[in-house]
XYZ file of C-alpha atoms in Angstrom:
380
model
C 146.921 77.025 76.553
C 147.139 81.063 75.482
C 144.360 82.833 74.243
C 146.499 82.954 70.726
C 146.963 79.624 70.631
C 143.450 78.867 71.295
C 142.211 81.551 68.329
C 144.499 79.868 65.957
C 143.384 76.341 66.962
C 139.833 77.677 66.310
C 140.781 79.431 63.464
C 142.341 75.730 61.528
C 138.920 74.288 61.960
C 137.503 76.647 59.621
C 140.042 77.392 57.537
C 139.893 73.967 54.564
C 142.856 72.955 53.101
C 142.142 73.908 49.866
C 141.339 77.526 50.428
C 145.260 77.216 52.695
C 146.911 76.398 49.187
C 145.344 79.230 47.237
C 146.020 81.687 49.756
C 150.207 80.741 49.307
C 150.045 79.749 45.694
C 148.783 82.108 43.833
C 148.994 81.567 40.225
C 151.314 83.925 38.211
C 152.022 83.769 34.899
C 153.893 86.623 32.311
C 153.250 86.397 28.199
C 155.661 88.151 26.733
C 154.458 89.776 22.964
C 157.298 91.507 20.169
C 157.459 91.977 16.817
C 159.224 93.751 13.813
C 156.804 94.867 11.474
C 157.063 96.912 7.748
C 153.761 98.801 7.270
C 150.358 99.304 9.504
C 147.452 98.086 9.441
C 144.297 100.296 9.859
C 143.152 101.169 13.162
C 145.581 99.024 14.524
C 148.007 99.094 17.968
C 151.416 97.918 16.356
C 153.499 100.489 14.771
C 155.945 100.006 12.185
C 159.321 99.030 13.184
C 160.535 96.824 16.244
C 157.506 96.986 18.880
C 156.390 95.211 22.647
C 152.552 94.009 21.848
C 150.557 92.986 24.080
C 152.662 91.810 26.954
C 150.868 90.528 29.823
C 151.122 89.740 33.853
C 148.512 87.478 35.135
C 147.624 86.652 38.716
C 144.926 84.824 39.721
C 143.703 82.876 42.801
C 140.467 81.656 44.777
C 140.422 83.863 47.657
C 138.153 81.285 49.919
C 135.255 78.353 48.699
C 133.292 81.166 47.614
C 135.497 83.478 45.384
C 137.513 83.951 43.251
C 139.686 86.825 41.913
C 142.196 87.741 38.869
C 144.289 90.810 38.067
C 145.422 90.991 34.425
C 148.371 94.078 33.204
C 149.226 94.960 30.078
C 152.110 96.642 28.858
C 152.696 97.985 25.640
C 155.153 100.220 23.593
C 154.275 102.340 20.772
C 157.934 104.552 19.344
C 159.743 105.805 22.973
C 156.545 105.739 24.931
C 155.396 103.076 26.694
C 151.597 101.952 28.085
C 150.684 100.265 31.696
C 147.238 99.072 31.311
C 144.822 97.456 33.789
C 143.017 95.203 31.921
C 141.197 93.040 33.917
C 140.820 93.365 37.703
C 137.584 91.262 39.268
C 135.960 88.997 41.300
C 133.813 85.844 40.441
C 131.505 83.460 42.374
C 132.106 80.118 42.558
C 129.343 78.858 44.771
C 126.356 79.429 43.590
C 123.533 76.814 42.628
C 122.283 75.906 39.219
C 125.193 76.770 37.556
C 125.327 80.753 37.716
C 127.970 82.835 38.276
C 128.473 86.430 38.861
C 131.643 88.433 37.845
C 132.402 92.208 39.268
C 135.180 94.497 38.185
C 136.779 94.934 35.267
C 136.796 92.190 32.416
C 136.769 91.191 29.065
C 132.911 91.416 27.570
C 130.855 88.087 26.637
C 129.941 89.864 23.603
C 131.264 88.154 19.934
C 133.233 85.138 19.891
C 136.693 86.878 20.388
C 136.433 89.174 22.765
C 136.760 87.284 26.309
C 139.786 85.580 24.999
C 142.949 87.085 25.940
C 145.092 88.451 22.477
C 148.030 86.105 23.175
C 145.450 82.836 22.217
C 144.546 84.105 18.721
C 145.776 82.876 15.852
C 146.616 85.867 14.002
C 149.170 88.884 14.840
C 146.421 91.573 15.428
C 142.101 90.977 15.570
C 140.350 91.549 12.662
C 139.496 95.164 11.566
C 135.752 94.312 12.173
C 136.999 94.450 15.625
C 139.732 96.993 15.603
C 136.805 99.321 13.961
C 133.802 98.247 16.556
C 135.254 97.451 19.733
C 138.941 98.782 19.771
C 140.694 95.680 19.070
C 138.903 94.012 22.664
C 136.047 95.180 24.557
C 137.365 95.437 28.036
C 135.537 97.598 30.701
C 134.082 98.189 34.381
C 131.183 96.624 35.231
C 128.986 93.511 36.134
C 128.281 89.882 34.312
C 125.780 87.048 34.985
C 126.183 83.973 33.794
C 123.936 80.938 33.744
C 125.110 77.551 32.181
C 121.997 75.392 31.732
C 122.233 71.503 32.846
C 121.470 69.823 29.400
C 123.271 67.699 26.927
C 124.049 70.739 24.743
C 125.879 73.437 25.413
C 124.029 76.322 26.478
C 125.332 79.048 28.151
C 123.365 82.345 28.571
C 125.251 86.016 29.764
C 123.918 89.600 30.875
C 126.154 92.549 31.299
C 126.027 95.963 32.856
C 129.141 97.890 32.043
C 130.372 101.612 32.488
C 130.459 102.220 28.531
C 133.405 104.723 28.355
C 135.625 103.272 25.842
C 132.073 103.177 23.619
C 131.065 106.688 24.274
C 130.799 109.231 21.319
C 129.941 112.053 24.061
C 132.061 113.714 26.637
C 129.209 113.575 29.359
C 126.802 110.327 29.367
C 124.981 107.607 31.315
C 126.915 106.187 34.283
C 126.333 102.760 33.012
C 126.497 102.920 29.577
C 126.260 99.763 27.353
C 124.347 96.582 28.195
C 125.026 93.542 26.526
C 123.165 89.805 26.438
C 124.287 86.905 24.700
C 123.779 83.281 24.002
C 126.180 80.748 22.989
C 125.093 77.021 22.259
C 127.403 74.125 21.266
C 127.772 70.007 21.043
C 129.839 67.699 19.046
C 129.062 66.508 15.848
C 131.256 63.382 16.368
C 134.305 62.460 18.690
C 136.422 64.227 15.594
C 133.901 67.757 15.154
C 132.382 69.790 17.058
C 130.887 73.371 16.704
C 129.652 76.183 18.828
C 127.100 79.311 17.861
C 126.638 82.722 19.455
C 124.741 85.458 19.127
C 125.540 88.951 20.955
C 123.531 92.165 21.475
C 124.810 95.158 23.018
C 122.994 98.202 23.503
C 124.951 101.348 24.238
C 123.092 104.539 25.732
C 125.879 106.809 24.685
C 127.169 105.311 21.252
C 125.170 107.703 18.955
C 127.044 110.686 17.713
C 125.590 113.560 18.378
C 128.214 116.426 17.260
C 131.082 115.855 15.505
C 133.609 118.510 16.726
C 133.780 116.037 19.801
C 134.571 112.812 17.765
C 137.428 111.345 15.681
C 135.256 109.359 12.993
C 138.097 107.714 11.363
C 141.194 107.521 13.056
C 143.125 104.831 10.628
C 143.208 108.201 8.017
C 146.587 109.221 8.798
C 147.545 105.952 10.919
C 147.643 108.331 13.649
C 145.237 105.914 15.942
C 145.872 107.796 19.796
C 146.168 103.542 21.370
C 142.873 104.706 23.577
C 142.092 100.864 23.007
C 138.121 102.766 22.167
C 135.947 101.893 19.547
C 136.680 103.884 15.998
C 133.001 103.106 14.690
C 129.976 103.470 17.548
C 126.396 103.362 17.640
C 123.335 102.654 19.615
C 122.919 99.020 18.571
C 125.993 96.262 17.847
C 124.556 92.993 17.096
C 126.762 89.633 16.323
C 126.810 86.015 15.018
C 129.716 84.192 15.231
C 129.838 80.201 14.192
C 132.830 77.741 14.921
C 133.486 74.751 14.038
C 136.608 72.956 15.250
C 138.275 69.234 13.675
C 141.010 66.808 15.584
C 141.108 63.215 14.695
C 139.644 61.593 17.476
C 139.281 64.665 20.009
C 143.095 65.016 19.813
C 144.449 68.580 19.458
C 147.793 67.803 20.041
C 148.706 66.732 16.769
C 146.511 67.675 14.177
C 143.414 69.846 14.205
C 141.838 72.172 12.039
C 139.226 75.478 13.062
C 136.897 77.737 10.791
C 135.434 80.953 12.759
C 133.383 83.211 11.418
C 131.833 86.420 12.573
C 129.144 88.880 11.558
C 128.597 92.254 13.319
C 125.779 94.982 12.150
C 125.566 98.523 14.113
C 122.966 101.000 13.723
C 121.861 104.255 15.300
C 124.690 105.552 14.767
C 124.415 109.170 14.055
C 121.624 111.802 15.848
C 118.187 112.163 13.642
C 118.922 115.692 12.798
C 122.027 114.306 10.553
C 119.674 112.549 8.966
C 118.811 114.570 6.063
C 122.643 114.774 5.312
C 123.914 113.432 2.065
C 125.402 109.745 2.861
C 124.477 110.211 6.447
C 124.824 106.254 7.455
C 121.835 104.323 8.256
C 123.579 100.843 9.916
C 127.093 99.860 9.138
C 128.321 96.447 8.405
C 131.401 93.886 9.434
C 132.771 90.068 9.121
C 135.712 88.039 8.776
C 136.059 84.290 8.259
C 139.179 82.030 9.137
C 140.381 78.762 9.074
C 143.659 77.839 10.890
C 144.852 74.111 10.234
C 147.756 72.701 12.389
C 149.368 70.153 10.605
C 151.736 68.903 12.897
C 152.317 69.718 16.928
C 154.882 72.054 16.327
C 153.731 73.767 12.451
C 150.238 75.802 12.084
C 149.217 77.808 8.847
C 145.927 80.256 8.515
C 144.409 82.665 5.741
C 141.692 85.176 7.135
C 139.301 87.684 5.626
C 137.997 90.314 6.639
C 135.837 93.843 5.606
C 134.745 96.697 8.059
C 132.077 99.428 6.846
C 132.888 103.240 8.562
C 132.668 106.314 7.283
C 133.999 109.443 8.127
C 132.322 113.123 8.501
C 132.978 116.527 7.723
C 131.383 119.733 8.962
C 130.180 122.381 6.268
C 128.218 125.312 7.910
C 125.186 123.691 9.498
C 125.122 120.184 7.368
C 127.890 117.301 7.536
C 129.375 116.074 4.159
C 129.953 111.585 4.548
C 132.226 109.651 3.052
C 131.346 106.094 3.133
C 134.677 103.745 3.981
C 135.458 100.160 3.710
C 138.308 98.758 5.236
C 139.105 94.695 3.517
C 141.763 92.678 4.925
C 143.413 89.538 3.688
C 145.974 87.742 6.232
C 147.676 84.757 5.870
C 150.258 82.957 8.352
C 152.575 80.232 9.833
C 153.960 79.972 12.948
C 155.810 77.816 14.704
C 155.539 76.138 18.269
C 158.454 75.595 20.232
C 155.838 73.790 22.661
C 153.103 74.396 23.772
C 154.436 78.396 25.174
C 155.818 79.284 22.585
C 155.111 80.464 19.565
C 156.325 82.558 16.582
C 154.627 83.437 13.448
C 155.009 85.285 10.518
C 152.026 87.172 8.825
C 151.340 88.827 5.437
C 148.277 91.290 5.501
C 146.781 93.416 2.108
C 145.024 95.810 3.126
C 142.676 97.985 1.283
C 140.895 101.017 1.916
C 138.634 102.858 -0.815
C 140.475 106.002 -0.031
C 143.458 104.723 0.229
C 146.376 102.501 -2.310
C 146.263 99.177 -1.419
C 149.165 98.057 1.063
C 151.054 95.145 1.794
C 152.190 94.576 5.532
C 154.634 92.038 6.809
C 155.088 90.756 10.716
C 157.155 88.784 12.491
C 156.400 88.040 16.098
C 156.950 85.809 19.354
C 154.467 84.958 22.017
C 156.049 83.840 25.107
C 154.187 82.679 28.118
C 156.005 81.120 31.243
C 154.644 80.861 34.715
C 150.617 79.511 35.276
C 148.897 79.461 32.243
C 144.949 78.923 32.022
C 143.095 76.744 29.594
C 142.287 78.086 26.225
C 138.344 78.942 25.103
C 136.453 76.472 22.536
């Protein structure tokens, strides 16, 4: 026998079955994201007119027992130009005892209840404008997560990142690692029919409070102008959350009929320098929620009403003090949509949406999400 033929030979024996498959099937799978729109919401990523949202290319696959990795693109179109984004690009443990797990690269943050779900699983055209104003739409960035799910009869799940910060920062030059966030999320089942899940989210962020203001667009959403940086509008040293859900199927069946409420509550503070502070309006902490309830009443037929209020502000420079102006964005959203199956989805949404500077405005949307190819299971 060759020495090649002896290598491979050698090489089978370690090589399991299982890590043979991932190796030449990695899972691929495209969501596909248009709409037609008449009017714009604030701070928001869909302009009027015929649009591509948030159109995604997943791959994904364990790259032996003891990793595995995931590569998510985004492409979007805003008037004749349009966006390649590298959204998430990581690595993950999947070995390692008492349930922790390490992820490295870039991802979606833990933080809120939203965020680490990909925008193609909500239930609503856009995020609310408590997240649109906070954490541009969906915190995504480079960093590092620990996770540690507890072995108890409740759910209780416990998360620790380290991230680079840069879609959070208000300065040009700042910390290398930038915002740090911690949260805890418990759950359980109040019957086979209900069950509910709470979180609550922290994130610090070393670079978050403004410091000059010649260097920072306070309030994009002004002139609907928004640049698509996918940054926070709104930042400051401290973001805390609360979210609560409680979901309804008869029976622990989705399929058919189900109903969820979600709510979320987000305060920020230290969010301009101390020497603002004497400034008339100058904003102490700032202030966001939304509540939802989506009920599908049959497989293929789902209807939702959401509402929503952000508190910014903007800031103007006159000689050596800064005039505020203090700015609250509310949001009312209602929708249906309609499953072709279980891919396939389109859904038509009405949003009013009020600003105290601003008329009140009515926006309409009409939209498809499309997903063929592998498709992972959705979050609680």
């Amino acid at each position: 026998m060759n020495k090649k033929l002896i290598s491979l030979a050698i090489g089978s024996i370690f090589v399991s079955p299982v890590f043979a498959d991932t190796l030449s099937n990695p899972q691929i799978g495209v969501v596909l994201d248009g709409y037609y729109q008449d009017g714009q919401r604030n701070n928001s990523e869909r302009a009027e007119g015929l649009g591509l949202g948030h159109t995604e290319l997943n791959m994904s696959a364990n790259i032996d027992d003891k990793f595995h990795g995931a590569l998510t693109a985004v492409l979007e179109s805003h008037g004749d130009e349009t966006e390649l984004m590298l959204e998430e690009a990581f690595i993950e443990t999947l070995a390692l005892p008492y349930g922790v797990n390490i992820r490295a690269g870039r991802f979606l943050s833990d933080f809120g209840y939203l965020n680490n779900q990909h925008m193609h699983t909500d239930n609503f055209v856009e995020r609310p404008i408590a997240y649109r104003t906070y954490l541009g739409s969906h915190y995504y960035d480079d960093g590092v997560r620990a996770n540690i799910v507890l072995p108890t009869d409740m759910y209780v799940k416990l998360s620790a990142e380290a991230l680079s910060g840069s879609k959070m920062s208000s300065v040009e030059e700042g910390s290398d690692v930038g915002v740090y966030t911690t949260t805890l999320k418990l759950g359980h089942d109040f019957s086979d029919s209900s069950s509910w899940q709470f979180g609550l989210s922290y994130l610090h962020n070393k670079n978050g409070k403004v410091k000059a203001f010649e260097d920072h667009d306070h309030h994009a959403e002004s002139d609907h102008d928004h640049e698509h940086s996918h940054a926070a509008v709104i930042t400051g040293s401290n973001l805390y959350g609360a979210d609560l859900v409680w979901k309804w199927a008869p029976e622990g069946n989705y399929k058919y009929r189900n109903f969820t409420l979600a709510a979320e509550y987000l305060l920020l503070d230290g969010i301009v320098d101390s020497k603002f502070k004497d400034d008339k309006d100058s904003p102490d902490n700032l202030a966001a929620y939304y509540v939802s309830g989506v009920y599908r009443f049959n497989p293929s037929w789902s209807a939702g009403v959401r509402y929503g209020e952000a508190e910014s502000y903007d800031g103007h420079a006159h000689g050596d003090h800064m005039h505020f102006t203090a700015l609250n964005d509310k949001e009312m959203d209602t929708m249906v949509a309609w499953n072709s199956s279980h891919f396939g989805t389109i859904r038509a949404q009405f949003s009013r949406v009020n600003n105290q500077d601003k008329e009140t405005d009515n926006v309409f949307t009409l939209q498809y999400v499309m997903t063929f190819g592998a498709h992972g299971a959705h979050a609680f």
